[in-house]
Amino acid sequence: MSRKNIKTRSKNKSFYQSIWITTLIIVIVVIIGFWQVYTRYSGDLVKKVDTTSSKNTLKPQSIFKVGETAEYKDIQFKVNDFSFIDGYPKIDKLAAGNQFVVVNMTITNNSNKKFDYDSYFFHLDDNGKQTDTTESSYNVTASLDSGTLRQGESTTGNLVGQANTNHQLRLIYQQDTNLNKGKITFKLKVRNSSPFPCYSD
């Protein structure tokens, strides 16, 4: 083999090696970029806390049943139960055909920051019509209202709205200023209109 051919083969080998190294570097950079984007935005996803395994795991989900725990940015929300109650005569004001809907909610702060909660961030969806859960009733105590949770703290209280008990009802939480993020929906599926707690299927 001539010296010229050896030099040519050596140049070709160096050329392919440089292409392979460059390709490898590009692949690594792309993988790192995707991972950074994922870790940055995965915290913006609403997730379900799965307590069925030995360790609590998180799965992306936005619609929840009564008794399930939702998590957004390390803040957990759980509807413990809900019930219908009649208003107190001559004191409480109810629209025709409506009853008060009392939703018992627990909020837990698992983040490393303080968390401010407020009942104004929750709405009762009555067949698509959303109303506040800041109603007051003579028969309801321990309202959720507003407050601040430190790391590891939790609070439980009642949200009160009014709706037609024959409709499909949902409790919606939306606190993020970006309306495309952080929306949590709890399905309150009606079984009866008794004053006792009603649970979703």
PDB file of C-alpha atoms in Angstrom:
ATOM      1  CA  MET A   1       0.000   0.000   0.000  1.00  0.00           C
ATOM      2  CA  SER A   2       1.429   3.368  -0.984  1.00  0.00           C
ATOM      3  CA  ARG A   3       2.214   6.122   1.490  1.00  0.00           C
ATOM      4  CA  LYS A   4      -0.420   8.302  -0.196  1.00  0.00           C
ATOM      5  CA  ASN A   5      -3.171   5.726   0.411  1.00  0.00           C
ATOM      6  CA  ILE A   6      -2.161   5.376   4.057  1.00  0.00           C
ATOM      7  CA  LYS A   7      -2.416   9.133   4.552  1.00  0.00           C
ATOM      8  CA  THR A   8      -5.807   9.174   2.836  1.00  0.00           C
ATOM      9  CA  ARG A   9      -7.149   6.384   5.056  1.00  0.00           C
ATOM     10  CA  SER A  10      -5.781   8.139   8.126  1.00  0.00           C
ATOM     11  CA  LYS A  11      -7.536  11.384   7.156  1.00  0.00           C
ATOM     12  CA  ASN A  12     -10.809   9.536   6.514  1.00  0.00           C
ATOM     13  CA  LYS A  13     -10.578   7.808   9.882  1.00  0.00           C
ATOM     14  CA  SER A  14      -9.944  11.094  11.661  1.00  0.00           C
ATOM     15  CA  PHE A  15     -12.852  12.670   9.776  1.00  0.00           C
ATOM     16  CA  TYR A  16     -15.317   9.918  10.784  1.00  0.00           C
ATOM     17  CA  GLN A  17     -14.072  10.012  14.368  1.00  0.00           C
ATOM     18  CA  SER A  18     -14.675  13.748  14.549  1.00  0.00           C
ATOM     19  CA  ILE A  19     -18.209  13.280  13.118  1.00  0.00           C
ATOM     20  CA  TRP A  20     -18.937  10.541  15.671  1.00  0.00           C
ATOM     21  CA  ILE A  21     -17.677  12.683  18.580  1.00  0.00           C
ATOM     22  CA  THR A  22     -19.623  15.711  17.351  1.00  0.00           C
ATOM     23  CA  THR A  23     -22.808  13.619  16.998  1.00  0.00           C
ATOM     24  CA  LEU A  24     -22.338  12.186  20.482  1.00  0.00           C
ATOM     25  CA  ILE A  25     -21.913  15.657  21.965  1.00  0.00           C
ATOM     26  CA  ILE A  26     -25.069  16.893  20.195  1.00  0.00           C
ATOM     27  CA  VAL A  27     -27.079  13.916  21.489  1.00  0.00           C
ATOM     28  CA  ILE A  28     -25.866  14.508  25.048  1.00  0.00           C
ATOM     29  CA  VAL A  29     -26.716  18.227  24.844  1.00  0.00           C
ATOM     30  CA  VAL A  30     -30.215  17.439  23.509  1.00  0.00           C
ATOM     31  CA  ILE A  31     -30.844  14.898  26.281  1.00  0.00           C
ATOM     32  CA  ILE A  32     -29.713  17.362  28.951  1.00  0.00           C
ATOM     33  CA  GLY A  33     -31.908  20.061  27.420  1.00  0.00           C
ATOM     34  CA  PHE A  34     -34.991  17.834  27.404  1.00  0.00           C
ATOM     35  CA  TRP A  35     -34.308  16.785  30.993  1.00  0.00           C
ATOM     36  CA  GLN A  36     -33.994  20.390  32.145  1.00  0.00           C
ATOM     37  CA  VAL A  37     -37.255  21.319  30.421  1.00  0.00           C
ATOM     38  CA  TYR A  38     -39.002  18.286  31.936  1.00  0.00           C
ATOM     39  CA  THR A  39     -37.786  18.950  35.474  1.00  0.00           C
ATOM     40  CA  ARG A  40     -38.685  22.629  35.112  1.00  0.00           C
ATOM     41  CA  TYR A  41     -42.237  22.128  33.908  1.00  0.00           C
ATOM     42  CA  SER A  42     -43.186  18.825  35.561  1.00  0.00           C
ATOM     43  CA  GLY A  43     -43.767  20.824  38.748  1.00  0.00           C
ATOM     44  CA  ASP A  44     -46.504  22.701  36.893  1.00  0.00           C
ATOM     45  CA  LEU A  45     -48.493  19.495  36.419  1.00  0.00           C
ATOM     46  CA  VAL A  46     -51.388  18.550  38.648  1.00  0.00           C
ATOM     47  CA  LYS A  47     -50.799  15.049  39.990  1.00  0.00           C
ATOM     48  CA  LYS A  48     -52.645  12.394  41.930  1.00  0.00           C
ATOM     49  CA  VAL A  49     -51.045  11.104  45.116  1.00  0.00           C
ATOM     50  CA  ASP A  50     -51.250   7.319  44.889  1.00  0.00           C
ATOM     51  CA  THR A  51     -51.346   5.911  48.407  1.00  0.00           C
ATOM     52  CA  THR A  52     -52.005   2.307  47.382  1.00  0.00           C
ATOM     53  CA  SER A  53     -48.297   1.411  47.255  1.00  0.00           C
ATOM     54  CA  SER A  54     -45.831   1.270  50.148  1.00  0.00           C
ATOM     55  CA  LYS A  55     -44.473   4.643  49.011  1.00  0.00           C
ATOM     56  CA  ASN A  56     -46.666   7.504  47.888  1.00  0.00           C
ATOM     57  CA  THR A  57     -46.246   8.071  44.140  1.00  0.00           C
ATOM     58  CA  LEU A  58     -47.424  10.874  41.869  1.00  0.00           C
ATOM     59  CA  LYS A  59     -49.274  10.418  38.593  1.00  0.00           C
ATOM     60  CA  PRO A  60     -50.384  13.245  36.253  1.00  0.00           C
ATOM     61  CA  GLN A  61     -54.131  13.779  36.650  1.00  0.00           C
ATOM     62  CA  SER A  62     -56.490  16.759  36.794  1.00  0.00           C
ATOM     63  CA  ILE A  63     -59.929  15.345  37.711  1.00  0.00           C
ATOM     64  CA  PHE A  64     -60.373  13.645  41.075  1.00  0.00           C
ATOM     65  CA  LYS A  65     -62.970  11.809  43.103  1.00  0.00           C
ATOM     66  CA  VAL A  66     -63.939  12.504  46.692  1.00  0.00           C
ATOM     67  CA  GLY A  67     -61.293  10.968  48.937  1.00  0.00           C
ATOM     68  CA  GLU A  68     -58.483  11.246  46.376  1.00  0.00           C
ATOM     69  CA  THR A  69     -55.541  13.590  46.949  1.00  0.00           C
ATOM     70  CA  ALA A  70     -54.419  16.078  44.307  1.00  0.00           C
ATOM     71  CA  GLU A  71     -51.028  17.774  44.374  1.00  0.00           C
ATOM     72  CA  TYR A  72     -49.844  20.931  42.652  1.00  0.00           C
ATOM     73  CA  LYS A  73     -46.427  22.458  43.309  1.00  0.00           C
ATOM     74  CA  ASP A  74     -46.089  20.324  46.478  1.00  0.00           C
ATOM     75  CA  ILE A  75     -49.427  21.524  47.866  1.00  0.00           C
ATOM     76  CA  GLN A  76     -51.963  18.754  48.449  1.00  0.00           C
ATOM     77  CA  PHE A  77     -55.745  19.111  48.265  1.00  0.00           C
ATOM     78  CA  LYS A  78     -58.229  16.488  49.394  1.00  0.00           C
ATOM     79  CA  VAL A  79     -62.032  16.561  49.477  1.00  0.00           C
ATOM     80  CA  ASN A  80     -62.869  14.421  52.490  1.00  0.00           C
ATOM     81  CA  ASP A  81     -66.638  14.454  51.932  1.00  0.00           C
ATOM     82  CA  PHE A  82     -69.520  16.711  51.023  1.00  0.00           C
ATOM     83  CA  SER A  83     -73.116  17.072  52.117  1.00  0.00           C
ATOM     84  CA  PHE A  84     -76.316  18.976  51.417  1.00  0.00           C
ATOM     85  CA  ILE A  85     -78.078  20.992  54.089  1.00  0.00           C
ATOM     86  CA  ASP A  86     -81.181  23.132  54.155  1.00  0.00           C
ATOM     87  CA  GLY A  87     -80.895  26.775  55.034  1.00  0.00           C
ATOM     88  CA  TYR A  88     -82.060  28.070  58.379  1.00  0.00           C
ATOM     89  CA  PRO A  89     -85.500  29.674  57.926  1.00  0.00           C
ATOM     90  CA  LYS A  90     -85.563  33.485  57.805  1.00  0.00           C
ATOM     91  CA  ILE A  91     -81.758  33.647  58.151  1.00  0.00           C
ATOM     92  CA  ASP A  92     -80.137  31.827  55.240  1.00  0.00           C
ATOM     93  CA  LYS A  93     -80.865  32.825  51.657  1.00  0.00           C
ATOM     94  CA  LEU A  94     -81.175  30.066  49.066  1.00  0.00           C
ATOM     95  CA  ALA A  95     -82.228  30.282  45.430  1.00  0.00           C
ATOM     96  CA  ALA A  96     -85.338  28.307  44.486  1.00  0.00           C
ATOM     97  CA  GLY A  97     -84.565  24.587  44.195  1.00  0.00           C
ATOM     98  CA  ASN A  98     -81.116  24.938  45.787  1.00  0.00           C
ATOM     99  CA  GLN A  99     -79.548  23.579  48.930  1.00  0.00           C
ATOM    100  CA  PHE A 100     -76.261  24.474  50.545  1.00  0.00           C
ATOM    101  CA  VAL A 101     -73.368  22.269  49.433  1.00  0.00           C
ATOM    102  CA  VAL A 102     -70.819  21.802  52.207  1.00  0.00           C
ATOM    103  CA  VAL A 103     -67.454  20.481  51.045  1.00  0.00           C
ATOM    104  CA  ASN A 104     -64.966  19.396  53.689  1.00  0.00           C
ATOM    105  CA  MET A 105     -61.467  20.102  52.372  1.00  0.00           C
ATOM    106  CA  THR A 106     -57.957  19.421  53.675  1.00  0.00           C
ATOM    107  CA  ILE A 107     -54.962  21.399  52.373  1.00  0.00           C
ATOM    108  CA  THR A 108     -51.400  20.300  53.181  1.00  0.00           C
ATOM    109  CA  ASN A 109     -48.228  22.249  52.486  1.00  0.00           C
ATOM    110  CA  ASN A 110     -45.395  19.870  51.524  1.00  0.00           C
ATOM    111  CA  SER A 111     -43.336  22.598  49.883  1.00  0.00           C
ATOM    112  CA  ASN A 112     -40.385  24.451  51.406  1.00  0.00           C
ATOM    113  CA  LYS A 113     -42.233  27.776  51.271  1.00  0.00           C
ATOM    114  CA  LYS A 114     -45.205  29.349  52.984  1.00  0.00           C
ATOM    115  CA  PHE A 115     -48.515  28.805  51.195  1.00  0.00           C
ATOM    116  CA  ASP A 116     -51.415  31.250  51.301  1.00  0.00           C
ATOM    117  CA  TYR A 117     -54.836  29.681  50.789  1.00  0.00           C
ATOM    118  CA  ASP A 118     -58.189  31.356  50.300  1.00  0.00           C
ATOM    119  CA  SER A 119     -61.705  30.043  49.770  1.00  0.00           C
ATOM    120  CA  TYR A 120     -62.083  32.509  46.865  1.00  0.00           C
ATOM    121  CA  PHE A 121     -59.842  30.232  44.766  1.00  0.00           C
ATOM    122  CA  PHE A 122     -62.495  27.483  44.924  1.00  0.00           C
ATOM    123  CA  HIS A 123     -65.674  27.440  42.844  1.00  0.00           C
ATOM    124  CA  LEU A 124     -68.688  25.175  42.742  1.00  0.00           C
ATOM    125  CA  ASP A 125     -69.606  24.080  39.225  1.00  0.00           C
ATOM    126  CA  ASP A 126     -73.327  23.383  38.838  1.00  0.00           C
ATOM    127  CA  ASN A 127     -73.814  21.968  35.339  1.00  0.00           C
ATOM    128  CA  GLY A 128     -71.266  24.436  33.962  1.00  0.00           C
ATOM    129  CA  LYS A 129     -72.349  27.438  36.031  1.00  0.00           C
ATOM    130  CA  GLN A 130     -69.638  28.380  38.513  1.00  0.00           C
ATOM    131  CA  THR A 131     -70.330  30.129  41.799  1.00  0.00           C
ATOM    132  CA  ASP A 132     -68.254  30.992  44.859  1.00  0.00           C
ATOM    133  CA  THR A 133     -67.816  28.695  47.833  1.00  0.00           C
ATOM    134  CA  THR A 134     -67.870  31.546  50.306  1.00  0.00           C
ATOM    135  CA  GLU A 135     -71.512  31.250  51.308  1.00  0.00           C
ATOM    136  CA  SER A 136     -72.367  31.350  54.998  1.00  0.00           C
ATOM    137  CA  SER A 137     -74.990  29.260  56.711  1.00  0.00           C
ATOM    138  CA  TYR A 138     -76.228  29.204  60.269  1.00  0.00           C
ATOM    139  CA  ASN A 139     -75.824  25.409  60.236  1.00  0.00           C
ATOM    140  CA  VAL A 140     -72.161  25.350  59.122  1.00  0.00           C
ATOM    141  CA  THR A 141     -69.118  25.895  61.318  1.00  0.00           C
ATOM    142  CA  ALA A 142     -65.351  25.529  60.766  1.00  0.00           C
ATOM    143  CA  SER A 143     -65.243  27.399  57.449  1.00  0.00           C
ATOM    144  CA  LEU A 144     -62.012  27.157  55.457  1.00  0.00           C
ATOM    145  CA  ASP A 145     -61.797  30.932  54.849  1.00  0.00           C
ATOM    146  CA  SER A 146     -58.150  32.018  54.334  1.00  0.00           C
ATOM    147  CA  GLY A 147     -54.772  31.682  56.006  1.00  0.00           C
ATOM    148  CA  THR A 148     -51.118  30.735  55.669  1.00  0.00           C
ATOM    149  CA  LEU A 149     -49.577  27.285  55.972  1.00  0.00           C
ATOM    150  CA  ARG A 150     -45.930  26.824  56.877  1.00  0.00           C
ATOM    151  CA  GLN A 151     -43.902  23.861  55.615  1.00  0.00           C
ATOM    152  CA  GLY A 152     -45.505  20.602  56.773  1.00  0.00           C
ATOM    153  CA  GLU A 153     -48.667  22.247  58.102  1.00  0.00           C
ATOM    154  CA  SER A 154     -52.214  21.382  57.059  1.00  0.00           C
ATOM    155  CA  THR A 155     -55.691  22.720  57.627  1.00  0.00           C
ATOM    156  CA  THR A 156     -59.180  21.278  57.294  1.00  0.00           C
ATOM    157  CA  GLY A 157     -62.353  23.272  56.899  1.00  0.00           C
ATOM    158  CA  ASN A 158     -65.651  23.611  55.094  1.00  0.00           C
ATOM    159  CA  LEU A 159     -66.344  25.356  51.803  1.00  0.00           C
ATOM    160  CA  VAL A 160     -69.981  26.352  51.370  1.00  0.00           C
ATOM    161  CA  GLY A 161     -71.803  26.991  48.119  1.00  0.00           C
ATOM    162  CA  GLN A 162     -75.336  26.432  46.902  1.00  0.00           C
ATOM    163  CA  ALA A 163     -76.621  24.387  43.992  1.00  0.00           C
ATOM    164  CA  ASN A 164     -79.421  22.216  42.678  1.00  0.00           C
ATOM    165  CA  THR A 165     -79.038  18.800  44.276  1.00  0.00           C
ATOM    166  CA  ASN A 166     -80.268  17.055  41.113  1.00  0.00           C
ATOM    167  CA  HIS A 167     -77.343  18.365  39.049  1.00  0.00           C
ATOM    168  CA  GLN A 168     -73.854  17.000  38.579  1.00  0.00           C
ATOM    169  CA  LEU A 169     -71.595  19.090  40.763  1.00  0.00           C
ATOM    170  CA  ARG A 170     -67.859  19.740  40.707  1.00  0.00           C
ATOM    171  CA  LEU A 171     -65.522  21.641  42.958  1.00  0.00           C
ATOM    172  CA  ILE A 172     -62.868  23.546  41.009  1.00  0.00           C
ATOM    173  CA  TYR A 173     -59.641  24.987  42.406  1.00  0.00           C
ATOM    174  CA  GLN A 174     -57.690  27.547  40.373  1.00  0.00           C
ATOM    175  CA  GLN A 175     -55.101  29.743  42.076  1.00  0.00           C
ATOM    176  CA  ASP A 176     -52.373  30.025  39.443  1.00  0.00           C
ATOM    177  CA  THR A 177     -52.562  33.310  37.519  1.00  0.00           C
ATOM    178  CA  ASN A 178     -51.984  31.275  34.352  1.00  0.00           C
ATOM    179  CA  LEU A 179     -55.431  29.744  33.812  1.00  0.00           C
ATOM    180  CA  ASN A 180     -53.875  26.901  31.808  1.00  0.00           C
ATOM    181  CA  LYS A 181     -51.983  25.671  34.868  1.00  0.00           C
ATOM    182  CA  GLY A 182     -52.910  24.317  38.253  1.00  0.00           C
ATOM    183  CA  LYS A 183     -56.597  23.665  37.664  1.00  0.00           C
ATOM    184  CA  ILE A 184     -57.898  20.896  39.941  1.00  0.00           C
ATOM    185  CA  THR A 185     -61.397  19.458  39.584  1.00  0.00           C
ATOM    186  CA  PHE A 186     -63.162  17.271  42.137  1.00  0.00           C
ATOM    187  CA  LYS A 187     -66.251  15.425  40.954  1.00  0.00           C
ATOM    188  CA  LEU A 188     -69.064  15.577  43.503  1.00  0.00           C
ATOM    189  CA  LYS A 189     -71.420  12.978  42.108  1.00  0.00           C
ATOM    190  CA  VAL A 190     -74.863  13.202  43.678  1.00  0.00           C
ATOM    191  CA  ARG A 191     -76.346  10.071  45.212  1.00  0.00           C
ATOM    192  CA  ASN A 192     -79.016  11.607  47.379  1.00  0.00           C
ATOM    193  CA  SER A 193     -80.038  14.881  48.919  1.00  0.00           C
ATOM    194  CA  SER A 194     -79.992  13.831  52.549  1.00  0.00           C
ATOM    195  CA  PRO A 195     -78.188  15.994  55.120  1.00  0.00           C
ATOM    196  CA  PHE A 196     -75.636  13.221  55.573  1.00  0.00           C
ATOM    197  CA  PRO A 197     -72.284  13.088  53.711  1.00  0.00           C
ATOM    198  CA  CYS A 198     -72.524  12.117  50.035  1.00  0.00           C
ATOM    199  CA  TYR A 199     -69.628  10.477  48.269  1.00  0.00           C
ATOM    200  CA  SER A 200     -68.605  10.130  44.631  1.00  0.00           C
ATOM    201  CA  ASP A 201     -68.406   6.752  42.955  1.00  0.00           C
TER     202      ASP A 201
END
